[in-house]
Short mmCIF file of N, CA, C and O in Angstrom, two decimals:
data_model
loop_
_atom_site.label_atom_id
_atom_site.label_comp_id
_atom_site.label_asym_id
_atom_site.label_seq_id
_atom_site.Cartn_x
_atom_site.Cartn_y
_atom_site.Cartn_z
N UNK A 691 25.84 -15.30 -180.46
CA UNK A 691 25.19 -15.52 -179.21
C UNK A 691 26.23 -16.05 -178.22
O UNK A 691 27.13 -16.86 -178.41
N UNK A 692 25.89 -15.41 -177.17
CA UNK A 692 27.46 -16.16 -176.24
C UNK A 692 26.33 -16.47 -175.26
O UNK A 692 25.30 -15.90 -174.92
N UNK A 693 27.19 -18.08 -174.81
CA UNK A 693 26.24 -18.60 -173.60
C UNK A 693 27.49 -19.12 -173.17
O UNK A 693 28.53 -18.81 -173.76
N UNK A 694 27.47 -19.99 -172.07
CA UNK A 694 28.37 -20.51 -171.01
C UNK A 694 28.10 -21.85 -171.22
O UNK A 694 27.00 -22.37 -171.38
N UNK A 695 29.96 -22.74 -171.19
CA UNK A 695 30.25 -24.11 -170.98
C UNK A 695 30.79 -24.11 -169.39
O UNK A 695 31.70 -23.41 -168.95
N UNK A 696 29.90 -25.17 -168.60
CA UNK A 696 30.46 -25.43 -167.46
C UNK A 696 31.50 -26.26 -167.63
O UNK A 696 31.26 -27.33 -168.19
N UNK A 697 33.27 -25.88 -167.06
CA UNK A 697 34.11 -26.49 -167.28
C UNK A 697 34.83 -27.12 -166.07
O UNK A 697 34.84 -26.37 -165.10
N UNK A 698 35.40 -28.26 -165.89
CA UNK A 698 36.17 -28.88 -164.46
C UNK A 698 37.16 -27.60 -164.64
O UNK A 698 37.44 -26.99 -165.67
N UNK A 699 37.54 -27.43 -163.49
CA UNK A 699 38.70 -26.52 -162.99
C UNK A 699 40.07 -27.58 -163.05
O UNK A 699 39.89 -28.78 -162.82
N UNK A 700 41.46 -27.07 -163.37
CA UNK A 700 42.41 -27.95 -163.25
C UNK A 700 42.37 -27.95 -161.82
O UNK A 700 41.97 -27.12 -161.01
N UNK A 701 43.03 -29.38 -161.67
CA UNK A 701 43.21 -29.71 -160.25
C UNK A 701 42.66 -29.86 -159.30
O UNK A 701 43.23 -30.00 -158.22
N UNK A 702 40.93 -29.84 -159.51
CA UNK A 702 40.40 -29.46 -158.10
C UNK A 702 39.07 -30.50 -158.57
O UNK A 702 38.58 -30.59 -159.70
N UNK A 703 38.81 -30.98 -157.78
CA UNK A 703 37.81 -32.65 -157.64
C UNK A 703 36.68 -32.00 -157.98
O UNK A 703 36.25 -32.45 -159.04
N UNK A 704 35.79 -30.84 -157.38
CA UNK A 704 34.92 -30.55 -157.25
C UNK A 704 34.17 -29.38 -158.06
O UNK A 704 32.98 -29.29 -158.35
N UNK A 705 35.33 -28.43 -158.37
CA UNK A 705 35.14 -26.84 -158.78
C UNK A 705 35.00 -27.23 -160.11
O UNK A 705 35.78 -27.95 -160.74
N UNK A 706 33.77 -26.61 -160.58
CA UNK A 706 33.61 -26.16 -161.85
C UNK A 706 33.18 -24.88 -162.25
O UNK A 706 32.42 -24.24 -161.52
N UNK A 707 33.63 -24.38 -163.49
CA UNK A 707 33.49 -22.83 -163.66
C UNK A 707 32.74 -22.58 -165.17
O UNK A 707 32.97 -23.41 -166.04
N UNK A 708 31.96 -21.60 -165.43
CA UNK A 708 31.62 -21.28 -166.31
C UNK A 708 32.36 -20.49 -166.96
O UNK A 708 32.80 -19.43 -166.51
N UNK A 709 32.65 -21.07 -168.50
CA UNK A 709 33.42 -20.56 -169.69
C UNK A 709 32.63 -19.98 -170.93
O UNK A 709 31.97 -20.56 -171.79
N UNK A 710 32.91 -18.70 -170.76
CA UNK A 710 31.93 -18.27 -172.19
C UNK A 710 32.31 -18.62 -173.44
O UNK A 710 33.43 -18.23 -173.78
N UNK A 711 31.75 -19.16 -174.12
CA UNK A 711 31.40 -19.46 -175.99
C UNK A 711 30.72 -19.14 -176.33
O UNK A 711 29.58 -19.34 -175.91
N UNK A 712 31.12 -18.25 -177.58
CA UNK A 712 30.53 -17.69 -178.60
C UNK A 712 30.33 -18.45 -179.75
O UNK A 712 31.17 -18.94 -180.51
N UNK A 713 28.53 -18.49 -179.80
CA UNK A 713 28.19 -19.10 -181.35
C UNK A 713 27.84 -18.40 -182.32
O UNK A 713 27.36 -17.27 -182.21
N UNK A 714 28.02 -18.92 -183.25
CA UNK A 714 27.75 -18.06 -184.61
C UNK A 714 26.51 -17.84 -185.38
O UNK A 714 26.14 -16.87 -186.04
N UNK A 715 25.73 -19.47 -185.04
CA UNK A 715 24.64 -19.61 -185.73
C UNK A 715 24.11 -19.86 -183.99
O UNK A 715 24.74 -19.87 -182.94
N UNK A 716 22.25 -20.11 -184.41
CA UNK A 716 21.61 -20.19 -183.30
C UNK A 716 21.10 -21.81 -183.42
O UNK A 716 20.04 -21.95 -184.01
N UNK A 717 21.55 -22.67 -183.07
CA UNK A 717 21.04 -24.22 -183.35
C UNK A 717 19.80 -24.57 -183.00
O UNK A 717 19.43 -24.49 -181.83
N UNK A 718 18.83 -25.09 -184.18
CA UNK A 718 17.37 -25.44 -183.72
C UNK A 718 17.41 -27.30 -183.24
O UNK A 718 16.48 -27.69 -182.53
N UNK A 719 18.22 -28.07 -183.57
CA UNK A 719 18.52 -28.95 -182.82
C UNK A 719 20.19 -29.22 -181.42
O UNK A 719 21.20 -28.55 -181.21
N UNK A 720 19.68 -30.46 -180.85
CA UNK A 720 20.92 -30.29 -179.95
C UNK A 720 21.81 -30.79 -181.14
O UNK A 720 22.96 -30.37 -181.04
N UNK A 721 21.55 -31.67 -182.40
CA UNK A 721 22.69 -32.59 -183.03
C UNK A 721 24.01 -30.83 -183.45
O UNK A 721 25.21 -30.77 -183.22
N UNK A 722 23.13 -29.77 -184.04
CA UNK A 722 23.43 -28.71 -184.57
C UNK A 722 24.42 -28.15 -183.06
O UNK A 722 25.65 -28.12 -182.94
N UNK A 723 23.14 -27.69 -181.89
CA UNK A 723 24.64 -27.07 -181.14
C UNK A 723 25.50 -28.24 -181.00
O UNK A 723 26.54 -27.69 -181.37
N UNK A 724 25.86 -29.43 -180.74
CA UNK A 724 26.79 -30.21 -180.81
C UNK A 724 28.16 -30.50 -181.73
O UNK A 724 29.31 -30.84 -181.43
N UNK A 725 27.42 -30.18 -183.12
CA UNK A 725 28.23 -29.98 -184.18
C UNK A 725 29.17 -28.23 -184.02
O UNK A 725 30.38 -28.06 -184.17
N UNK A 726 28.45 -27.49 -183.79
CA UNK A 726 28.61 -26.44 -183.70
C UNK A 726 29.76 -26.32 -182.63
O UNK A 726 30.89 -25.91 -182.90
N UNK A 727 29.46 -26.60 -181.78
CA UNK A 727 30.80 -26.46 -180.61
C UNK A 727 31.86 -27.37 -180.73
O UNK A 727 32.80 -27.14 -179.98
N UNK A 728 32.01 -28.66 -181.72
CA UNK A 728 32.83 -29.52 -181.59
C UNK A 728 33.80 -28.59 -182.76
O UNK A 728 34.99 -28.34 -182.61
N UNK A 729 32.96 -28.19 -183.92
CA UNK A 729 33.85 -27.57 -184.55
C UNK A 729 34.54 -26.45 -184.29
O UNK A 729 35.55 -26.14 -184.93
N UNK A 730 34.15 -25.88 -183.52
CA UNK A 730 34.58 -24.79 -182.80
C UNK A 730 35.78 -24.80 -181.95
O UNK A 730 36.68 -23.96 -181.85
N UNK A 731 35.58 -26.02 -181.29
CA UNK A 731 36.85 -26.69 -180.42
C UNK A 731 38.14 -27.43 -181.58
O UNK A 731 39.36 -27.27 -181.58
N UNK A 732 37.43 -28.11 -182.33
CA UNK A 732 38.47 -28.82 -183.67
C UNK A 732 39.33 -27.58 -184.30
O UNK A 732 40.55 -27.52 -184.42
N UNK A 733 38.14 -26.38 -184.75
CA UNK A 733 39.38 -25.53 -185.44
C UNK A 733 40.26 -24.77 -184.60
O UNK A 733 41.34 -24.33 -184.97
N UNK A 734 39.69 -24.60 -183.27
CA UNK A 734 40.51 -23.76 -182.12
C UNK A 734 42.63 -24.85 -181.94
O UNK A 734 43.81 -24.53 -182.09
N UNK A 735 41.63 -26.44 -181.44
CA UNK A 735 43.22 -27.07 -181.96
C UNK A 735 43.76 -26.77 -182.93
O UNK A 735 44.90 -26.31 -182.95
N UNK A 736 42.86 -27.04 -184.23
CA UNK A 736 43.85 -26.85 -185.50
C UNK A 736 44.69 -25.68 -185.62
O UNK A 736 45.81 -25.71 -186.13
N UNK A 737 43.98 -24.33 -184.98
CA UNK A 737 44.94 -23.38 -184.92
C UNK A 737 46.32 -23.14 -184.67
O UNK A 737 47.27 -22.64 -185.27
N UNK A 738 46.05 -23.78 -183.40
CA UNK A 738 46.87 -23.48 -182.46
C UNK A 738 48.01 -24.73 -182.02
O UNK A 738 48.65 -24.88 -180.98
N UNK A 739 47.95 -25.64 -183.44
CA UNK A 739 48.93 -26.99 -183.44
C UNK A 739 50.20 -26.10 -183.77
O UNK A 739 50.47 -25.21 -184.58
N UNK A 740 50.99 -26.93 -182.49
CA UNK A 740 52.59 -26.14 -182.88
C UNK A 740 52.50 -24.65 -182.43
O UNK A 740 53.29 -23.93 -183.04
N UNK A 741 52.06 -24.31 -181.91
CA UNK A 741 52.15 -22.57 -181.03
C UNK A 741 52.81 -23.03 -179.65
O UNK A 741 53.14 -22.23 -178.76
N UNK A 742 52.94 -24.13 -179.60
CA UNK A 742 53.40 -24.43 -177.83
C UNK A 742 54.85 -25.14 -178.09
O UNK A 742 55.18 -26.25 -177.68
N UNK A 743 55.66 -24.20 -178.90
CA UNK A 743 56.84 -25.11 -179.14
C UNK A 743 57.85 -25.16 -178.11
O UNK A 743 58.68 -26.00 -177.77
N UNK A 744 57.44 -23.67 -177.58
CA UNK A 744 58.54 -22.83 -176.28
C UNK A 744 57.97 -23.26 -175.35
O UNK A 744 56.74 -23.27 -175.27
N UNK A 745 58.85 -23.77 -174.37
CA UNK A 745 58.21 -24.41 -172.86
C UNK A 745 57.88 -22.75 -172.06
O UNK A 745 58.45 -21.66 -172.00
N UNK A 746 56.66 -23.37 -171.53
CA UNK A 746 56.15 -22.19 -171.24
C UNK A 746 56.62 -22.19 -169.32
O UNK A 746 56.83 -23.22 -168.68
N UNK A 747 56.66 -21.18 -168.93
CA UNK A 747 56.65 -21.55 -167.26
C UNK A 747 55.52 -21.47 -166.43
O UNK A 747 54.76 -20.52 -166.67
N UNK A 748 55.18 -22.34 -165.38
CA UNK A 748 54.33 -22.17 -164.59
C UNK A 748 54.74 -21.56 -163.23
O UNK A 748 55.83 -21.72 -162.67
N UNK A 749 53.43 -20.66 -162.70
CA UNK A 749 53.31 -20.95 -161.46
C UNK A 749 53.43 -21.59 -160.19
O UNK A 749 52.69 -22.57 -160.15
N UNK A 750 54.13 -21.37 -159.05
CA UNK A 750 53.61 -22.32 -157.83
C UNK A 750 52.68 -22.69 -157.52
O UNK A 750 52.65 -23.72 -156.86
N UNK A 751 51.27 -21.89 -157.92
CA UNK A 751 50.09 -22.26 -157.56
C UNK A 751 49.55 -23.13 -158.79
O UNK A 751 48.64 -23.91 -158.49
N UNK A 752 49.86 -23.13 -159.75
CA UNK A 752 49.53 -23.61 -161.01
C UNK A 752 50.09 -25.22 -160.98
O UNK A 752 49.40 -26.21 -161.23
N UNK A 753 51.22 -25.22 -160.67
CA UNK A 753 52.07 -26.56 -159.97
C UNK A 753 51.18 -27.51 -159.30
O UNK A 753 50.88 -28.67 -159.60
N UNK A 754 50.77 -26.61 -158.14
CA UNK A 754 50.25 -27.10 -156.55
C UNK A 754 49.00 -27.68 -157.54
O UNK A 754 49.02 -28.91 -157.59
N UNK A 755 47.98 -27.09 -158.28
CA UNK A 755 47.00 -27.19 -158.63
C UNK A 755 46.38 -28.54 -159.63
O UNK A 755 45.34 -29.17 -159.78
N UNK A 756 47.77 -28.47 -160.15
CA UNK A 756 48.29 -29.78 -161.11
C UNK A 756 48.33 -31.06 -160.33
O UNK A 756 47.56 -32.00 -160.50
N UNK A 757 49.76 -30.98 -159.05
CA UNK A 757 49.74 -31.97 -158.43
C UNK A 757 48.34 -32.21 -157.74
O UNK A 757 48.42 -33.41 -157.50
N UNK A 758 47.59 -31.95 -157.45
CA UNK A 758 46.04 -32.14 -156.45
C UNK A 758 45.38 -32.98 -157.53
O UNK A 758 44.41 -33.60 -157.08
N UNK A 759 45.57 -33.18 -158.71
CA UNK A 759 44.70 -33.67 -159.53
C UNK A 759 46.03 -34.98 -160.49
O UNK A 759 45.95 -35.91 -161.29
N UNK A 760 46.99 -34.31 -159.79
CA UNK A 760 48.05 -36.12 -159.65
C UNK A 760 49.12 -36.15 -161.19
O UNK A 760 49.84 -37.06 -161.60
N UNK A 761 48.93 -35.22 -161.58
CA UNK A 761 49.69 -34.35 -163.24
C UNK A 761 50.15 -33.20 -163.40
O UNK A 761 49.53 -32.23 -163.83
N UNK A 762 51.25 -33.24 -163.06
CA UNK A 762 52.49 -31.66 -163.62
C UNK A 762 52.76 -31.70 -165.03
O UNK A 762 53.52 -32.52 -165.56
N UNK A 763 52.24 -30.96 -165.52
CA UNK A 763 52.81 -30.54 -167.14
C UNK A 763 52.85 -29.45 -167.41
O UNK A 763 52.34 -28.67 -166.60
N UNK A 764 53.46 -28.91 -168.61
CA UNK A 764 53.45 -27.73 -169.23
C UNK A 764 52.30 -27.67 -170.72
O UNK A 764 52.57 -26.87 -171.62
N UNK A 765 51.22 -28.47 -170.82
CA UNK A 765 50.96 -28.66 -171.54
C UNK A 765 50.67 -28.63 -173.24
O UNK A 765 49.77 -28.20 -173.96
N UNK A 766 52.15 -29.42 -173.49
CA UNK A 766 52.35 -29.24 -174.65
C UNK A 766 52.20 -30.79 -175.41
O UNK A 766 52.48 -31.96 -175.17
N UNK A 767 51.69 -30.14 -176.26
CA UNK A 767 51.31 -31.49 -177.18
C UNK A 767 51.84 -32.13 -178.25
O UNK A 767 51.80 -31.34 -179.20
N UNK A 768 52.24 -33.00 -178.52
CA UNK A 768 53.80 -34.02 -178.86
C UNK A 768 53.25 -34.54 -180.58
O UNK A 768 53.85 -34.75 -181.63
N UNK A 769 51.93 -34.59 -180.20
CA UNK A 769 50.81 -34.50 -181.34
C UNK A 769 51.17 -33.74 -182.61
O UNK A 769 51.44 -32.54 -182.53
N UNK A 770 51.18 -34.16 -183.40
CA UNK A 770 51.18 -32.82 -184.55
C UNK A 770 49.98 -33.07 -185.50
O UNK A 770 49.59 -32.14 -186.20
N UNK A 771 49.58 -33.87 -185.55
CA UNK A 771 48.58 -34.36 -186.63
C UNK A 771 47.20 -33.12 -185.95
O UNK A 771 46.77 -32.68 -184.88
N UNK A 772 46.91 -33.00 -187.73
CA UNK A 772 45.76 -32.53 -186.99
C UNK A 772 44.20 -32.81 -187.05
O UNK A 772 43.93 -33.70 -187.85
N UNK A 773 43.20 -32.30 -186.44
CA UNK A 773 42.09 -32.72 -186.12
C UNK A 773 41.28 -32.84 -187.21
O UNK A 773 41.60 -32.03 -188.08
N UNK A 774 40.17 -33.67 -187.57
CA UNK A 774 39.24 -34.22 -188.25
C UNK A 774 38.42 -33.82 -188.39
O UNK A 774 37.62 -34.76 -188.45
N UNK A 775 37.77 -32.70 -188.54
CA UNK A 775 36.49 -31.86 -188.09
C UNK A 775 35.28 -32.94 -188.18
O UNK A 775 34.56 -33.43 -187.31
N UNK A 776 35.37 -33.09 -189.41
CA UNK A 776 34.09 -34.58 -189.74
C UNK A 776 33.66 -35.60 -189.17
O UNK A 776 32.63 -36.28 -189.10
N UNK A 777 35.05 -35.55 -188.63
CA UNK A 777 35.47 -37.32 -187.87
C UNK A 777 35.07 -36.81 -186.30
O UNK A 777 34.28 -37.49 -185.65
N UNK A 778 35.51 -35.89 -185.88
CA UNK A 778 35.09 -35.13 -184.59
C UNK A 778 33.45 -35.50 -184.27
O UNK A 778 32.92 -36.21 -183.43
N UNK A 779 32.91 -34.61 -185.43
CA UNK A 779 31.54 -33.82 -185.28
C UNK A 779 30.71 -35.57 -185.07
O UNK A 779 29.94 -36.00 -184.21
N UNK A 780 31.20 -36.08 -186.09
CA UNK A 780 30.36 -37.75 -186.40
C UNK A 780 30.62 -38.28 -184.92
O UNK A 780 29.60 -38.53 -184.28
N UNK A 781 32.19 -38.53 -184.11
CA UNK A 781 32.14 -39.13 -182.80
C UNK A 781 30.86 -38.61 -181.84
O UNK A 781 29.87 -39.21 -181.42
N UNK A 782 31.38 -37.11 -181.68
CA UNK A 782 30.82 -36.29 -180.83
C UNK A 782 29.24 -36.63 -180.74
O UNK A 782 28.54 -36.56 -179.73
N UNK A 783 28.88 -36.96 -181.89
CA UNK A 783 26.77 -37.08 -181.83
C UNK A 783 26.58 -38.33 -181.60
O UNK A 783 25.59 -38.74 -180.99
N UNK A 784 27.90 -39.41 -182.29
CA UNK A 784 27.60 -40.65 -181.55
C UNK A 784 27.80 -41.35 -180.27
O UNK A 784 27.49 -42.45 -179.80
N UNK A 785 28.30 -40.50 -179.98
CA UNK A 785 28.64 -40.60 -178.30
C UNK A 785 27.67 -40.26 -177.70
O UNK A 785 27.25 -40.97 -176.78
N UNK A 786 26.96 -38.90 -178.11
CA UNK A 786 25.95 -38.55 -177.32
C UNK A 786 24.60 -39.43 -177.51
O UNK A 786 23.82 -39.46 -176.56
N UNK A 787 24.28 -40.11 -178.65
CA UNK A 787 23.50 -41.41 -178.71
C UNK A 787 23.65 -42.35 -178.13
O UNK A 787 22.65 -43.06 -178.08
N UNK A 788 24.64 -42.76 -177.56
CA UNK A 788 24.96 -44.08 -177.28
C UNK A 788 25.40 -44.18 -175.00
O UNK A 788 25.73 -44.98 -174.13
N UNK A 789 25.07 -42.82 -175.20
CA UNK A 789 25.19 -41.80 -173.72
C UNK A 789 26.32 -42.47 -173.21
O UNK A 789 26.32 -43.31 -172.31
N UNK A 790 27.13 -42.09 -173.74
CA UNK A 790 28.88 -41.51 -173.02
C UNK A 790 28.91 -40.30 -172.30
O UNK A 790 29.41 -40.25 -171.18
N UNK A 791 28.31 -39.11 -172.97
CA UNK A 791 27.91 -37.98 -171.90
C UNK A 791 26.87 -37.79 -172.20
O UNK A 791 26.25 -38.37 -173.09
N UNK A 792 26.31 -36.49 -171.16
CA UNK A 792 25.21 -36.53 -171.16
C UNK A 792 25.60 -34.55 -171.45
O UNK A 792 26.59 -33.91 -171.09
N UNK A 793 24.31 -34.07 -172.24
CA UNK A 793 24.31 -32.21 -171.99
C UNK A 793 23.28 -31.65 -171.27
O UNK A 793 22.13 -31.87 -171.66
N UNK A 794 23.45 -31.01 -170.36
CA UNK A 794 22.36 -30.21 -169.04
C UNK A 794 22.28 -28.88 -169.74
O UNK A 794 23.41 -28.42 -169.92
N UNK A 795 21.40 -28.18 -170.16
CA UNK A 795 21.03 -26.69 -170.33
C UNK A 795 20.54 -26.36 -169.25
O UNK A 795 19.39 -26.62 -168.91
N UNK A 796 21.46 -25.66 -168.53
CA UNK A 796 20.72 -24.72 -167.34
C UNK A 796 19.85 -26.13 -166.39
O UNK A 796 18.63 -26.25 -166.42
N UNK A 797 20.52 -26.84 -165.83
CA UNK A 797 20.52 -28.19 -165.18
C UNK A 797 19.51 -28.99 -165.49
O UNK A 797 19.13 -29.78 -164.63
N UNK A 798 18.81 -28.96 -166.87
CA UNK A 798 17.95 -29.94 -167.39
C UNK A 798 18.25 -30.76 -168.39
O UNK A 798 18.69 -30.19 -169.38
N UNK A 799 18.12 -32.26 -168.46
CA UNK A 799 18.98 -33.07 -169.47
C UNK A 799 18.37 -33.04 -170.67
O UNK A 799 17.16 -33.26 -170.74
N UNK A 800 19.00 -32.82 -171.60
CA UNK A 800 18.77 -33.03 -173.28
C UNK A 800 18.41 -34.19 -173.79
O UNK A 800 18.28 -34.38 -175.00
N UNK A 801 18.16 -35.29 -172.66
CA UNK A 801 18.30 -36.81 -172.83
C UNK A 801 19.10 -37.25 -174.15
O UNK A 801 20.30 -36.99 -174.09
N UNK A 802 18.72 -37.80 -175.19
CA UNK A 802 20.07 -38.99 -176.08
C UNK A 802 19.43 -38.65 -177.47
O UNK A 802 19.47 -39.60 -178.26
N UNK A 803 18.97 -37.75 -177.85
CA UNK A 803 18.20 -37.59 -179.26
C UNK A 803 18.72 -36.26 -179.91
O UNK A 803 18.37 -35.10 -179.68
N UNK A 804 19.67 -36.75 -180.79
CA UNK A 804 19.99 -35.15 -181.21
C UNK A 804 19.40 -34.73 -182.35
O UNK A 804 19.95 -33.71 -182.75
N UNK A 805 18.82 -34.97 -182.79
CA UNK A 805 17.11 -34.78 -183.82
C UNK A 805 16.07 -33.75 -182.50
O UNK A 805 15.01 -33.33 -182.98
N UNK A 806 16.24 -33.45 -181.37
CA UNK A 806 15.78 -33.16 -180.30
C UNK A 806 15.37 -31.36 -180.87
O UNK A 806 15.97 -30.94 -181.86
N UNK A 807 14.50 -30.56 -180.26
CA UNK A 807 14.46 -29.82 -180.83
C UNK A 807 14.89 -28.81 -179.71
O UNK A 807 14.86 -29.23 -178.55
N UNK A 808 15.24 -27.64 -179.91
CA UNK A 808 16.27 -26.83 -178.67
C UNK A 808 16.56 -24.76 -178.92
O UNK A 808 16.96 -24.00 -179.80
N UNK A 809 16.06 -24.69 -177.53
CA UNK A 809 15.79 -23.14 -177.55
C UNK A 809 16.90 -22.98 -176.66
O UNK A 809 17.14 -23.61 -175.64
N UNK A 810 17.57 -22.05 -177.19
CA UNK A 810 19.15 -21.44 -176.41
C UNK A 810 18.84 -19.72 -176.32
O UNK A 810 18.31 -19.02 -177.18
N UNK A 811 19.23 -19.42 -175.33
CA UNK A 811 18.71 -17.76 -175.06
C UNK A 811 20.07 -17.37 -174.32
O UNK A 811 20.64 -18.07 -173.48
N UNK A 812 20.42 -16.28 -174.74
CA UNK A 812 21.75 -15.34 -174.56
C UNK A 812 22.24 -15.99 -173.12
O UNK A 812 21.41 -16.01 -172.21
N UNK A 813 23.40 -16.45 -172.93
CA UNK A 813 23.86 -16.53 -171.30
C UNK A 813 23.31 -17.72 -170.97
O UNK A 813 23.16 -17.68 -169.75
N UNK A 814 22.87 -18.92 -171.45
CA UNK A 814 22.31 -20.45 -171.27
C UNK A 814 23.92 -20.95 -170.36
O UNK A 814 25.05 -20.46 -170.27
N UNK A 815 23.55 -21.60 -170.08
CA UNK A 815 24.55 -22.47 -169.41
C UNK A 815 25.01 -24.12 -169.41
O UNK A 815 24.62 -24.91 -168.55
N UNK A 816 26.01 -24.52 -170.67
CA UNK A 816 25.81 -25.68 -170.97
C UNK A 816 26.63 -26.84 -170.15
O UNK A 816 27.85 -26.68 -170.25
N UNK A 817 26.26 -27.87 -169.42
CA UNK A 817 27.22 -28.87 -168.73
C UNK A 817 27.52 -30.34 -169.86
O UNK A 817 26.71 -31.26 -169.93
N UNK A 818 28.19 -30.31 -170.28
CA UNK A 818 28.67 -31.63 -170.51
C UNK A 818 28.98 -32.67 -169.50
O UNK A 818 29.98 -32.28 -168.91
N UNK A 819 28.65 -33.62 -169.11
CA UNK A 819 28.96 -34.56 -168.19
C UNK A 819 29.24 -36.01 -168.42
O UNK A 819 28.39 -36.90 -168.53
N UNK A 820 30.69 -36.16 -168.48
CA UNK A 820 31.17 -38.04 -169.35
C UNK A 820 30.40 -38.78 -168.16
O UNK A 820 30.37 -38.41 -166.98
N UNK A 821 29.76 -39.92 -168.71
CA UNK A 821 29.48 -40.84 -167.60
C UNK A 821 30.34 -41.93 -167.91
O UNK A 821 30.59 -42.36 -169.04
N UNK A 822 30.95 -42.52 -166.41
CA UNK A 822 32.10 -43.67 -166.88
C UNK A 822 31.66 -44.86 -166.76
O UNK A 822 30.95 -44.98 -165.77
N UNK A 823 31.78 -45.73 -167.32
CA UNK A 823 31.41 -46.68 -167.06
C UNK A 823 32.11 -47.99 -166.23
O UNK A 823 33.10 -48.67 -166.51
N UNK A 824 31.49 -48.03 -165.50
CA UNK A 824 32.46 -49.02 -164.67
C UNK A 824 32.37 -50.86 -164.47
O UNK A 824 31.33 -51.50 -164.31
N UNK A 825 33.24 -51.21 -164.52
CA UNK A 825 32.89 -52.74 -164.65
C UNK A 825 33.79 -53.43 -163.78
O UNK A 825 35.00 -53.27 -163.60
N UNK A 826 32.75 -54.45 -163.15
CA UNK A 826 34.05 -55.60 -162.07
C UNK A 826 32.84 -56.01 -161.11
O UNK A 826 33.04 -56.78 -160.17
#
């Protein structure tokens, strides 16, 4: 099933774009699509640890796009260790309990229960949104 992650655009305060992901299974809870996409993202790093050994070149506009958001890199990661799938999937649902972010399907909130029960239909549109917390 492929549906859409709304993603921040590099560099730009405001722009966000929809990114298609493809799932494998169809999740009858949110804890499931949650698990489901974290692992998805965990094995995508694990893949791809150490493929960025060659400095890659950028763009002028890619540059420009970087600096607007206050960070020029080539983004390569210094990291070698790799990801936790378990340890991932366990943060990822406790975060979403404890509302660090929040998930919008098609701009309606999932509120904080991932025991929650959840209908996803071809082309859904998912927002993740960190809420920060601020103190002073």
């Amino acid at each position: 099933m492929r549906i859409y992650i709304q993603v921040k655009k590099l560099g730009r305060r405001c722009c966000v774009e929809a990114v298609p992901f493809e799932l494998d299974i169809i999740p009858a809870t949110v804890g499931e699509l949650l698990e489901e996409v974290v692992l998805r993202l965990a094995d995508n790093y694990n893949a791809n640890l150490g493929a960025n050994d060659i400095l890659s070149c950028i763009s002028d506009s890619a540059i420009h796009d970087m600096a607007v958001s206050g960070k020029v890199g080539f983004g390569v990661s210094y990291n070698d260790q790799r990801a936790d799938t378990r340890h991932a999937v366990d943060n990822a649902i406790q975060s979403y309990v404890d509302g660090i972010y929040r998930l919008f399907i098609n701009d309606s909130d999932t509120g904080c229960d991932p025991t929650a029960s959840l209908t996803l239909s071809e082309g859904d549109i998912l927002t993740f949104v960190r809420l920060t917390m601020l103190s002073g």
